PDB file of C-alpha atoms in Angstrom:
ATOM      1  CA  MET V   1     115.281  90.779 121.918  1.00  0.00           C
ATOM      2  CA  LYS V   2     113.019  89.221 124.705  1.00  0.00           C
ATOM      3  CA  ALA V   3     110.192  92.096 124.076  1.00  0.00           C
ATOM      4  CA  TRP V   4     110.984  90.500 119.244  1.00  0.00           C
ATOM      5  CA  ARG V   5     110.309  87.672 121.000  1.00  0.00           C
ATOM      6  CA  TRP V   6     106.838  88.848 121.966  1.00  0.00           C
ATOM      7  CA  LEU V   7     106.291  91.037 119.110  1.00  0.00           C
ATOM      8  CA  MET V   8     107.310  88.301 115.924  1.00  0.00           C
ATOM      9  CA  PRO V   9     103.454  86.768 115.822  1.00  0.00           C
ATOM     10  CA  ALA V  10     101.749  90.153 115.634  1.00  0.00           C
ATOM     11  CA  VAL V  11     104.883  91.479 113.272  1.00  0.00           C
ATOM     12  CA  LEU V  12     104.293  88.197 111.614  1.00  0.00           C
ATOM     13  CA  VAL V  13     100.384  88.887 110.577  1.00  0.00           C
ATOM     14  CA  LEU V  14     100.888  92.245 109.813  1.00  0.00           C
ATOM     15  CA  LEU V  15     102.838  91.686 107.246  1.00  0.00           C
ATOM     16  CA  LEU V  16     100.520  89.040 106.003  1.00  0.00           C
ATOM     17  CA  VAL V  17      97.648  91.134 105.944  1.00  0.00           C
ATOM     18  CA  THR V  18      99.001  94.256 104.901  1.00  0.00           C
ATOM     19  CA  ALA V  19     102.399  94.004 103.135  1.00  0.00           C
ATOM     20  CA  TRP V  20     102.153  91.623 100.794  1.00  0.00           C
ATOM     21  CA  PRO V  21      98.516  92.473  99.271  1.00  0.00           C
ATOM     22  CA  ILE V  22     100.362  95.953  98.797  1.00  0.00           C
ATOM     23  CA  GLY V  23     103.136  94.147  96.632  1.00  0.00           C
ATOM     24  CA  ARG V  24     101.479  92.606  94.891  1.00  0.00           C
ATOM     25  CA  ALA V  25      99.135  95.780  94.650  1.00  0.00           C
ATOM     26  CA  VAL V  26     102.904  97.347  93.811  1.00  0.00           C
ATOM     27  CA  TRP V  27     103.582  95.118  91.548  1.00  0.00           C
ATOM     28  CA  LEU V  28     100.588  94.612  89.418  1.00  0.00           C
ATOM     29  CA  SER V  29     101.070  98.808  88.859  1.00  0.00           C
ATOM     30  CA  LEU V  30     103.843  98.258  86.920  1.00  0.00           C
ATOM     31  CA  THR V  31     102.598  95.621  84.251  1.00  0.00           C
ATOM     32  CA  SER V  32      99.714  95.939  82.028  1.00  0.00           C
ATOM     33  CA  ARG V  33      97.021  93.269  81.959  1.00  0.00           C
ATOM     34  CA  PRO V  34      93.501  94.116  81.055  1.00  0.00           C
ATOM     35  CA  LEU V  35      90.906  90.556  82.213  1.00  0.00           C
ATOM     36  CA  THR V  36      89.323  91.093  78.562  1.00  0.00           C
ATOM     37  CA  GLY V  37      93.019  89.809  77.121  1.00  0.00           C
ATOM     38  CA  ALA V  38      93.246  92.795  74.550  1.00  0.00           C
ATOM     39  CA  ASP V  39      96.581  95.092  74.626  1.00  0.00           C
ATOM     40  CA  ASP V  40      98.794  93.104  77.081  1.00  0.00           C
ATOM     41  CA  ARG V  41     101.576  93.749  76.975  1.00  0.00           C
ATOM     42  CA  GLY V  42     103.094  92.620  80.531  1.00  0.00           C
ATOM     43  CA  PHE V  43     105.930  94.378  82.716  1.00  0.00           C
ATOM     44  CA  VAL V  44     105.475  98.411  81.084  1.00  0.00           C
ATOM     45  CA  GLY V  45     106.591 100.182  84.140  1.00  0.00           C
ATOM     46  CA  LEU V  46     106.354 103.564  85.288  1.00  0.00           C
ATOM     47  CA  ASP V  47     104.328 103.744  81.632  1.00  0.00           C
ATOM     48  CA  ASN V  48     100.955 103.186  83.687  1.00  0.00           C
ATOM     49  CA  TYR V  49     102.405 106.630  86.684  1.00  0.00           C
ATOM     50  CA  VAL V  50     102.674 108.685  83.741  1.00  0.00           C
ATOM     51  CA  ASP V  51      99.761 107.634  82.058  1.00  0.00           C
ATOM     52  CA  VAL V  52      97.548 108.180  85.174  1.00  0.00           C
ATOM     53  CA  LEU V  53      99.222 111.351  86.994  1.00  0.00           C
ATOM     54  CA  SER V  54      99.054 112.629  83.516  1.00  0.00           C
ATOM     55  CA  SER V  55      95.299 112.464  83.170  1.00  0.00           C
ATOM     56  CA  ARG V  56      93.185 115.470  84.075  1.00  0.00           C
ATOM     57  CA  THR V  57      90.312 112.772  85.197  1.00  0.00           C
ATOM     58  CA  TRP V  58      92.210 111.917  87.908  1.00  0.00           C
ATOM     59  CA  TRP V  59      93.800 115.165  89.590  1.00  0.00           C
ATOM     60  CA  LEU V  60      89.860 116.074  89.443  1.00  0.00           C
ATOM     61  CA  ALA V  61      88.737 112.508  91.247  1.00  0.00           C
ATOM     62  CA  VAL V  62      91.553 114.202  93.518  1.00  0.00           C
ATOM     63  CA  ALA V  63      90.144 117.448  93.509  1.00  0.00           C
ATOM     64  CA  ALA V  64      86.208 116.343  94.378  1.00  0.00           C
ATOM     65  CA  THR V  65      87.802 113.935  97.330  1.00  0.00           C
ATOM     66  CA  LEU V  66      89.406 116.759  98.776  1.00  0.00           C
ATOM     67  CA  VAL V  67      85.945 118.941  99.300  1.00  0.00           C
ATOM     68  CA  ILE V  68      84.496 115.977 100.587  1.00  0.00           C
ATOM     69  CA  VAL V  69      87.328 115.409 103.009  1.00  0.00           C
ATOM     70  CA  VAL V  70      87.336 119.276 103.958  1.00  0.00           C
ATOM     71  CA  ALA V  71      83.430 119.418 104.150  1.00  0.00           C
ATOM     72  CA  VAL V  72      82.590 116.509 106.078  1.00  0.00           C
ATOM     73  CA  VAL V  73      85.390 116.497 108.829  1.00  0.00           C
ATOM     74  CA  LEU V  74      84.462 120.412 109.114  1.00  0.00           C
ATOM     75  CA  VAL V  75      80.628 119.432 109.683  1.00  0.00           C
ATOM     76  CA  GLN V  76      80.993 116.559 112.439  1.00  0.00           C
ATOM     77  CA  LEU V  77      83.866 118.618 114.075  1.00  0.00           C
ATOM     78  CA  VAL V  78      81.253 121.412 115.131  1.00  0.00           C
ATOM     79  CA  LEU V  79      78.233 119.192 115.156  1.00  0.00           C
ATOM     80  CA  GLY V  80      80.447 116.536 117.297  1.00  0.00           C
ATOM     81  CA  LEU V  81      81.568 119.048 119.404  1.00  0.00           C
ATOM     82  CA  ALA V  82      78.141 120.245 120.195  1.00  0.00           C
ATOM     83  CA  PHE V  83      76.212 116.528 121.110  1.00  0.00           C
ATOM     84  CA  ALA V  84      79.888 115.860 122.919  1.00  0.00           C
ATOM     85  CA  ALA V  85      78.999 118.935 125.114  1.00  0.00           C
ATOM     86  CA  ALA V  86      75.297 117.486 125.704  1.00  0.00           C
ATOM     87  CA  LEU V  87      76.299 113.979 126.355  1.00  0.00           C
ATOM     88  CA  GLN V  88      78.246 115.296 129.731  1.00  0.00           C
ATOM     89  CA  ARG V  89      75.524 116.804 130.769  1.00  0.00           C
ATOM     90  CA  LEU V  90      73.481 113.819 129.962  1.00  0.00           C
ATOM     91  CA  THR V  91      75.045 111.604 132.736  1.00  0.00           C
ATOM     92  CA  ALA V  92      71.734 109.135 134.508  1.00  0.00           C
ATOM     93  CA  VAL V  93      71.137 108.213 130.312  1.00  0.00           C
ATOM     94  CA  TRP V  94      73.854 107.867 129.249  1.00  0.00           C
ATOM     95  CA  PRO V  95      74.005 104.370 127.911  1.00  0.00           C
ATOM     96  CA  VAL V  96      71.047 105.027 126.195  1.00  0.00           C
ATOM     97  CA  THR V  97      72.351 107.732 123.923  1.00  0.00           C
ATOM     98  CA  ARG V  98      75.679 106.204 123.397  1.00  0.00           C
ATOM     99  CA  VAL V  99      73.539 103.910 121.700  1.00  0.00           C
ATOM    100  CA  LEU V 100      71.792 106.472 120.137  1.00  0.00           C
ATOM    101  CA  VAL V 101      74.645 108.885 119.059  1.00  0.00           C
ATOM    102  CA  LEU V 102      76.214 104.790 117.423  1.00  0.00           C
ATOM    103  CA  LEU V 103      73.814 103.607 115.704  1.00  0.00           C
ATOM    104  CA  PRO V 104      74.537 105.421 112.571  1.00  0.00           C
ATOM    105  CA  PHE V 105      77.864 104.407 112.419  1.00  0.00           C
ATOM    106  CA  GLY V 106      76.597 100.734 112.549  1.00  0.00           C
ATOM    107  CA  LEU V 107      75.013 100.470 109.987  1.00  0.00           C
ATOM    108  CA  LEU V 108      76.673  99.318 106.330  1.00  0.00           C
ATOM    109  CA  ALA V 109      77.506 102.646 104.816  1.00  0.00           C
ATOM    110  CA  VAL V 110      75.995 101.895 101.528  1.00  0.00           C
ATOM    111  CA  VAL V 111      72.611 102.326 103.518  1.00  0.00           C
ATOM    112  CA  SER V 112      73.021 105.221 104.739  1.00  0.00           C
ATOM    113  CA  ALA V 113      74.474 106.405 101.170  1.00  0.00           C
ATOM    114  CA  VAL V 114      71.437 105.509  99.774  1.00  0.00           C
ATOM    115  CA  VAL V 115      69.183 106.852 101.783  1.00  0.00           C
ATOM    116  CA  TRP V 116      70.244 110.538 101.607  1.00  0.00           C
ATOM    117  CA  ARG V 117      70.608 109.981  98.326  1.00  0.00           C
ATOM    118  CA  ASP V 118      67.330 109.511  98.299  1.00  0.00           C
ATOM    119  CA  ALA V 119      66.354 112.043 100.761  1.00  0.00           C
ATOM    120  CA  VAL V 120      68.218 114.751  98.403  1.00  0.00           C
ATOM    121  CA  THR V 121      67.109 113.558  94.495  1.00  0.00           C
ATOM    122  CA  THR V 122      63.753 112.744  95.377  1.00  0.00           C
ATOM    123  CA  GLY V 123      62.712 112.503  98.800  1.00  0.00           C
ATOM    124  CA  PHE V 124      62.100 115.138 102.243  1.00  0.00           C
ATOM    125  CA  VAL V 125      65.135 117.000 101.401  1.00  0.00           C
ATOM    126  CA  ALA V 126      64.132 117.905  97.944  1.00  0.00           C
ATOM    127  CA  ASP V 127      60.618 118.601  99.677  1.00  0.00           C
ATOM    128  CA  TRP V 128      61.731 120.980 101.811  1.00  0.00           C
ATOM    129  CA  PHE V 129      64.155 123.248  99.356  1.00  0.00           C
ATOM    130  CA  GLY V 130      61.736 123.331  96.461  1.00  0.00           C
ATOM    131  CA  LEU V 131      64.414 120.746  95.015  1.00  0.00           C
ATOM    132  CA  ASP V 132      64.096 119.692  90.977  1.00  0.00           C
ATOM    133  CA  GLY V 133      66.604 118.110  89.461  1.00  0.00           C
ATOM    134  CA  VAL V 134      69.308 118.251  91.395  1.00  0.00           C
ATOM    135  CA  GLY V 135      72.345 116.987  88.719  1.00  0.00           C
ATOM    136  CA  GLN V 136      75.665 117.031  90.020  1.00  0.00           C
ATOM    137  CA  LEU V 137      75.287 119.608  93.116  1.00  0.00           C
ATOM    138  CA  GLY V 138      72.519 118.267  94.575  1.00  0.00           C
ATOM    139  CA  SER V 139      73.922 114.426  93.781  1.00  0.00           C
ATOM    140  CA  LEU V 140      77.775 116.195  95.957  1.00  0.00           C
ATOM    141  CA  VAL V 141      75.529 117.272  99.007  1.00  0.00           C
ATOM    142  CA  GLY V 142      73.972 113.669  99.194  1.00  0.00           C
ATOM    143  CA  VAL V 143      77.060 111.504  99.600  1.00  0.00           C
ATOM    144  CA  VAL V 144      78.698 114.301 101.954  1.00  0.00           C
ATOM    145  CA  ALA V 145      74.736 114.820 103.733  1.00  0.00           C
ATOM    146  CA  GLY V 146      74.698 110.922 104.187  1.00  0.00           C
ATOM    147  CA  GLU V 147      79.124 110.278 105.145  1.00  0.00           C
ATOM    148  CA  VAL V 148      78.048 113.089 108.058  1.00  0.00           C
ATOM    149  CA  TRP V 149      75.105 111.514 109.221  1.00  0.00           C
ATOM    150  CA  ARG V 150      77.057 108.073 109.274  1.00  0.00           C
ATOM    151  CA  GLY V 151      80.597 109.698 110.819  1.00  0.00           C
ATOM    152  CA  THR V 152      79.010 112.746 113.530  1.00  0.00           C
ATOM    153  CA  GLY V 153      78.151 109.701 116.628  1.00  0.00           C
ATOM    154  CA  ILE V 154      81.605 108.455 116.410  1.00  0.00           C
ATOM    155  CA  THR V 155      82.907 111.960 116.263  1.00  0.00           C
ATOM    156  CA  ALA V 156      81.109 112.668 119.152  1.00  0.00           C
ATOM    157  CA  VAL V 157      82.353 110.168 121.149  1.00  0.00           C
ATOM    158  CA  ILE V 158      85.381 110.918 120.525  1.00  0.00           C
ATOM    159  CA  LEU V 159      85.422 114.792 121.495  1.00  0.00           C
ATOM    160  CA  LEU V 160      83.462 113.759 124.346  1.00  0.00           C
ATOM    161  CA  ALA V 161      86.804 111.592 126.187  1.00  0.00           C
ATOM    162  CA  GLY V 162      88.537 114.643 125.619  1.00  0.00           C
ATOM    163  CA  LEU V 163      85.723 117.197 127.065  1.00  0.00           C
ATOM    164  CA  LEU V 164      85.985 114.853 130.409  1.00  0.00           C
ATOM    165  CA  ARG V 165      90.441 115.140 130.075  1.00  0.00           C
ATOM    166  CA  VAL V 166      89.496 118.770 131.165  1.00  0.00           C
ATOM    167  CA  PRO V 167      90.104 119.322 134.450  1.00  0.00           C
ATOM    168  CA  ARG V 168      86.984 120.566 136.648  1.00  0.00           C
ATOM    169  CA  THR V 169      89.383 123.107 139.711  1.00  0.00           C
ATOM    170  CA  LEU V 170      90.772 123.833 136.577  1.00  0.00           C
ATOM    171  CA  MET V 171      87.497 125.034 134.786  1.00  0.00           C
ATOM    172  CA  ALA V 172      86.288 126.738 138.094  1.00  0.00           C
ATOM    173  CA  SER V 173      89.986 128.527 139.200  1.00  0.00           C
ATOM    174  CA  ALA V 174      88.883 129.744 135.340  1.00  0.00           C
ATOM    175  CA  ILE V 175      85.576 131.418 136.136  1.00  0.00           C
ATOM    176  CA  ALA V 176      87.249 132.577 139.458  1.00  0.00           C
ATOM    177  CA  ASP V 177      89.440 134.040 137.809  1.00  0.00           C
ATOM    178  CA  GLY V 178      86.529 136.272 135.801  1.00  0.00           C
ATOM    179  CA  ALA V 179      86.876 134.488 132.433  1.00  0.00           C
ATOM    180  CA  THR V 180      84.877 135.153 129.817  1.00  0.00           C
ATOM    181  CA  ALA V 181      82.853 131.867 128.060  1.00  0.00           C
ATOM    182  CA  ARG V 182      85.579 132.513 125.303  1.00  0.00           C
ATOM    183  CA  GLN V 183      88.416 132.348 127.616  1.00  0.00           C
ATOM    184  CA  ARG V 184      88.058 129.474 129.065  1.00  0.00           C
ATOM    185  CA  PHE V 185      87.021 127.525 125.518  1.00  0.00           C
ATOM    186  CA  THR V 186      90.501 129.137 124.186  1.00  0.00           C
ATOM    187  CA  ARG V 187      92.574 129.144 126.727  1.00  0.00           C
ATOM    188  CA  VAL V 188      91.007 125.583 128.868  1.00  0.00           C
ATOM    189  CA  VAL V 189      88.768 123.625 127.255  1.00  0.00           C
ATOM    190  CA  LEU V 190      90.510 122.894 123.324  1.00  0.00           C
ATOM    191  CA  PRO V 191      94.022 122.366 125.104  1.00  0.00           C
ATOM    192  CA  ALA V 192      92.956 119.765 127.266  1.00  0.00           C
ATOM    193  CA  MET V 193      90.793 118.105 124.811  1.00  0.00           C
ATOM    194  CA  GLY V 194      93.202 118.473 122.247  1.00  0.00           C
ATOM    195  CA  PRO V 195      94.738 114.502 121.678  1.00  0.00           C
ATOM    196  CA  ALA V 196      91.298 114.114 120.480  1.00  0.00           C
ATOM    197  CA  LEU V 197      90.842 116.711 118.343  1.00  0.00           C
ATOM    198  CA  ALA V 198      93.787 114.986 117.026  1.00  0.00           C
ATOM    199  CA  VAL V 199      92.578 112.168 117.258  1.00  0.00           C
ATOM    200  CA  ALA V 200      89.199 112.407 115.468  1.00  0.00           C
ATOM    201  CA  THR V 201      90.138 115.171 113.099  1.00  0.00           C
ATOM    202  CA  THR V 202      92.504 112.652 111.061  1.00  0.00           C
ATOM    203  CA  TYR V 203      90.108 109.171 112.346  1.00  0.00           C
ATOM    204  CA  ARG V 204      86.880 111.126 110.600  1.00  0.00           C
ATOM    205  CA  ALA V 205      89.617 112.572 107.078  1.00  0.00           C
ATOM    206  CA  LEU V 206      91.285 109.122 106.552  1.00  0.00           C
ATOM    207  CA  ASP V 207      87.974 107.515 106.092  1.00  0.00           C
ATOM    208  CA  ALA V 208      85.987 109.871 104.528  1.00  0.00           C
ATOM    209  CA  PHE V 209      88.851 110.557 102.121  1.00  0.00           C
ATOM    210  CA  ARG V 210      88.422 106.457 100.959  1.00  0.00           C
ATOM    211  CA  MET V 211      84.492 106.567 100.628  1.00  0.00           C
ATOM    212  CA  LEU V 212      83.295 104.848  98.126  1.00  0.00           C
ATOM    213  CA  GLU V 213      79.789 103.232  98.501  1.00  0.00           C
ATOM    214  CA  GLY V 214      78.419 107.396  98.387  1.00  0.00           C
ATOM    215  CA  PRO V 215      79.487 107.955  94.871  1.00  0.00           C
ATOM    216  CA  LEU V 216      78.432 104.799  94.036  1.00  0.00           C
ATOM    217  CA  VAL V 217      74.980 104.704  94.690  1.00  0.00           C
ATOM    218  CA  VAL V 218      75.176 108.071  92.879  1.00  0.00           C
ATOM    219  CA  ASP V 219      76.364 106.723  89.754  1.00  0.00           C
ATOM    220  CA  GLU V 220      73.501 107.937  87.237  1.00  0.00           C
ATOM    221  CA  PRO V 221      73.739 110.359  83.993  1.00  0.00           C
ATOM    222  CA  GLY V 222      74.494 113.803  84.878  1.00  0.00           C
ATOM    223  CA  ALA V 223      74.935 113.373  89.169  1.00  0.00           C
ATOM    224  CA  THR V 224      78.069 111.649  89.291  1.00  0.00           C
ATOM    225  CA  VAL V 225      80.762 112.103  91.740  1.00  0.00           C
ATOM    226  CA  ARG V 226      83.194 110.819  90.458  1.00  0.00           C
ATOM    227  CA  THR V 227      85.768 110.498  94.054  1.00  0.00           C
ATOM    228  CA  ALA V 228      89.432 109.290  93.508  1.00  0.00           C
ATOM    229  CA  PRO V 229      88.058 106.182  95.170  1.00  0.00           C
ATOM    230  CA  PHE V 230      85.166 105.893  92.923  1.00  0.00           C
ATOM    231  CA  LEU V 231      87.829 106.611  89.713  1.00  0.00           C
ATOM    232  CA  VAL V 232      90.163 103.452  90.755  1.00  0.00           C
ATOM    233  CA  TRP V 233      86.096 100.878  90.884  1.00  0.00           C
ATOM    234  CA  ASP V 234      85.612 102.390  87.970  1.00  0.00           C
ATOM    235  CA  THR V 235      88.825 101.230  86.096  1.00  0.00           C
ATOM    236  CA  THR V 236      89.298  97.898  88.048  1.00  0.00           C
ATOM    237  CA  PHE V 237      85.335  96.867  87.485  1.00  0.00           C
ATOM    238  CA  SER V 238      84.378  98.505  84.625  1.00  0.00           C
ATOM    239  CA  SER V 239      86.944  98.868  81.816  1.00  0.00           C
ATOM    240  CA  PHE V 240      88.702  95.928  83.312  1.00  0.00           C
ATOM    241  CA  GLU V 241      92.389  97.635  83.737  1.00  0.00           C
ATOM    242  CA  LEU V 242      94.201  95.818  86.799  1.00  0.00           C
ATOM    243  CA  GLY V 243      97.120  97.570  86.201  1.00  0.00           C
ATOM    244  CA  LEU V 244      96.223 101.241  86.211  1.00  0.00           C
ATOM    245  CA  GLY V 245      93.093 100.296  89.154  1.00  0.00           C
ATOM    246  CA  ALA V 246      97.208  99.140  91.247  1.00  0.00           C
ATOM    247  CA  THR V 247      98.234 102.216  90.345  1.00  0.00           C
ATOM    248  CA  MET V 248      95.576 104.823  91.194  1.00  0.00           C
ATOM    249  CA  SER V 249      95.334 102.564  94.423  1.00  0.00           C
ATOM    250  CA  ILE V 250      98.819 103.047  95.464  1.00  0.00           C
ATOM    251  CA  LEU V 251      98.689 106.736  94.813  1.00  0.00           C
ATOM    252  CA  LEU V 252      95.401 106.632  96.772  1.00  0.00           C
ATOM    253  CA  LEU V 253      97.250 104.860  99.551  1.00  0.00           C
ATOM    254  CA  LEU V 254     101.083 107.127  99.389  1.00  0.00           C
ATOM    255  CA  MET V 255      97.773 110.457  99.447  1.00  0.00           C
ATOM    256  CA  ALA V 256      96.867 109.030 102.192  1.00  0.00           C
ATOM    257  CA  ALA V 257      99.828 109.204 104.493  1.00  0.00           C
ATOM    258  CA  LEU V 258     100.749 111.972 103.304  1.00  0.00           C
ATOM    259  CA  LEU V 259      97.598 113.350 104.699  1.00  0.00           C
ATOM    260  CA  ALA V 260      98.292 111.656 107.925  1.00  0.00           C
ATOM    261  CA  ALA V 261     101.496 113.103 108.202  1.00  0.00           C
ATOM    262  CA  PHE V 262     100.216 116.598 107.186  1.00  0.00           C
ATOM    263  CA  LEU V 263      97.557 116.110 109.874  1.00  0.00           C
ATOM    264  CA  VAL V 264     100.107 114.437 112.429  1.00  0.00           C
ATOM    265  CA  PRO V 265     102.686 117.603 113.135  1.00  0.00           C
ATOM    266  CA  VAL V 266     100.159 120.280 112.573  1.00  0.00           C
ATOM    267  CA  LEU V 267      97.540 118.982 115.090  1.00  0.00           C
ATOM    268  CA  ARG V 268     100.087 118.594 117.991  1.00  0.00           C
ATOM    269  CA  VAL V 269      99.029 119.255 121.631  1.00  0.00           C
ATOM    270  CA  ARG V 270      99.329 123.231 121.517  1.00  0.00           C
ATOM    271  CA  ARG V 271      97.914 126.100 123.762  1.00  0.00           C
ATOM    272  CA  VAL V 272      96.015 127.696 122.027  1.00  0.00           C
ATOM    273  CA  LEU V 273      95.605 131.831 121.752  1.00  0.00           C
TER     274      LEU V 273
END
């Protein structure tokens, strides 16, 4: 009981900043209250959920979001692991490299989104590869590149913490036993840094899942990347359908929870064969 007295202030703050807004969103999702005042039907029950879940536009947006999440996480894990291995050896200039690696993550997400949108459509990427009129695929590449550039640094730092957990004596024993580089990586390094891999994958997947800035800045005819968060934004602030927007927000929250529930057991620390 004494522990609960210490935890109660934190629990109350969490209820205030999370439970209350979520509760309001759930209630709003059960109503039809457009800001324009037209077709204000008040309480409509689960009608909004039926409309959204039966919408082809919604499922296409969810599919686009998952494609971006998979692409972003895979590229960031590969690049992050390479950067982490390099940073492990740069002990003398580690304070400087730490700032440089984390600098993209400290910038506003909309800044990286704009920079990479312009790079792919009219900038250096378009010049290097001779791109002209990239359309929706080019915009998708720009969105993914911007998110990869922004989050690779923090991924590298998380994975570096995992690399530092690998015991030097264990690596020395593996070398003495004649283990190849591949065997040392799969049997020693990966199991030791398993928790860091799990944290990096889950964190970056959930962060990319809610990405809005990239799709928002490429919102142009023929080049729009309609992800689920973008569809929530468009429904709420362009169509002014607060009930439908709240419904999509709740569904997006549930999908993020399901994604986390899937990743956590899959990424449990186990021996890699």
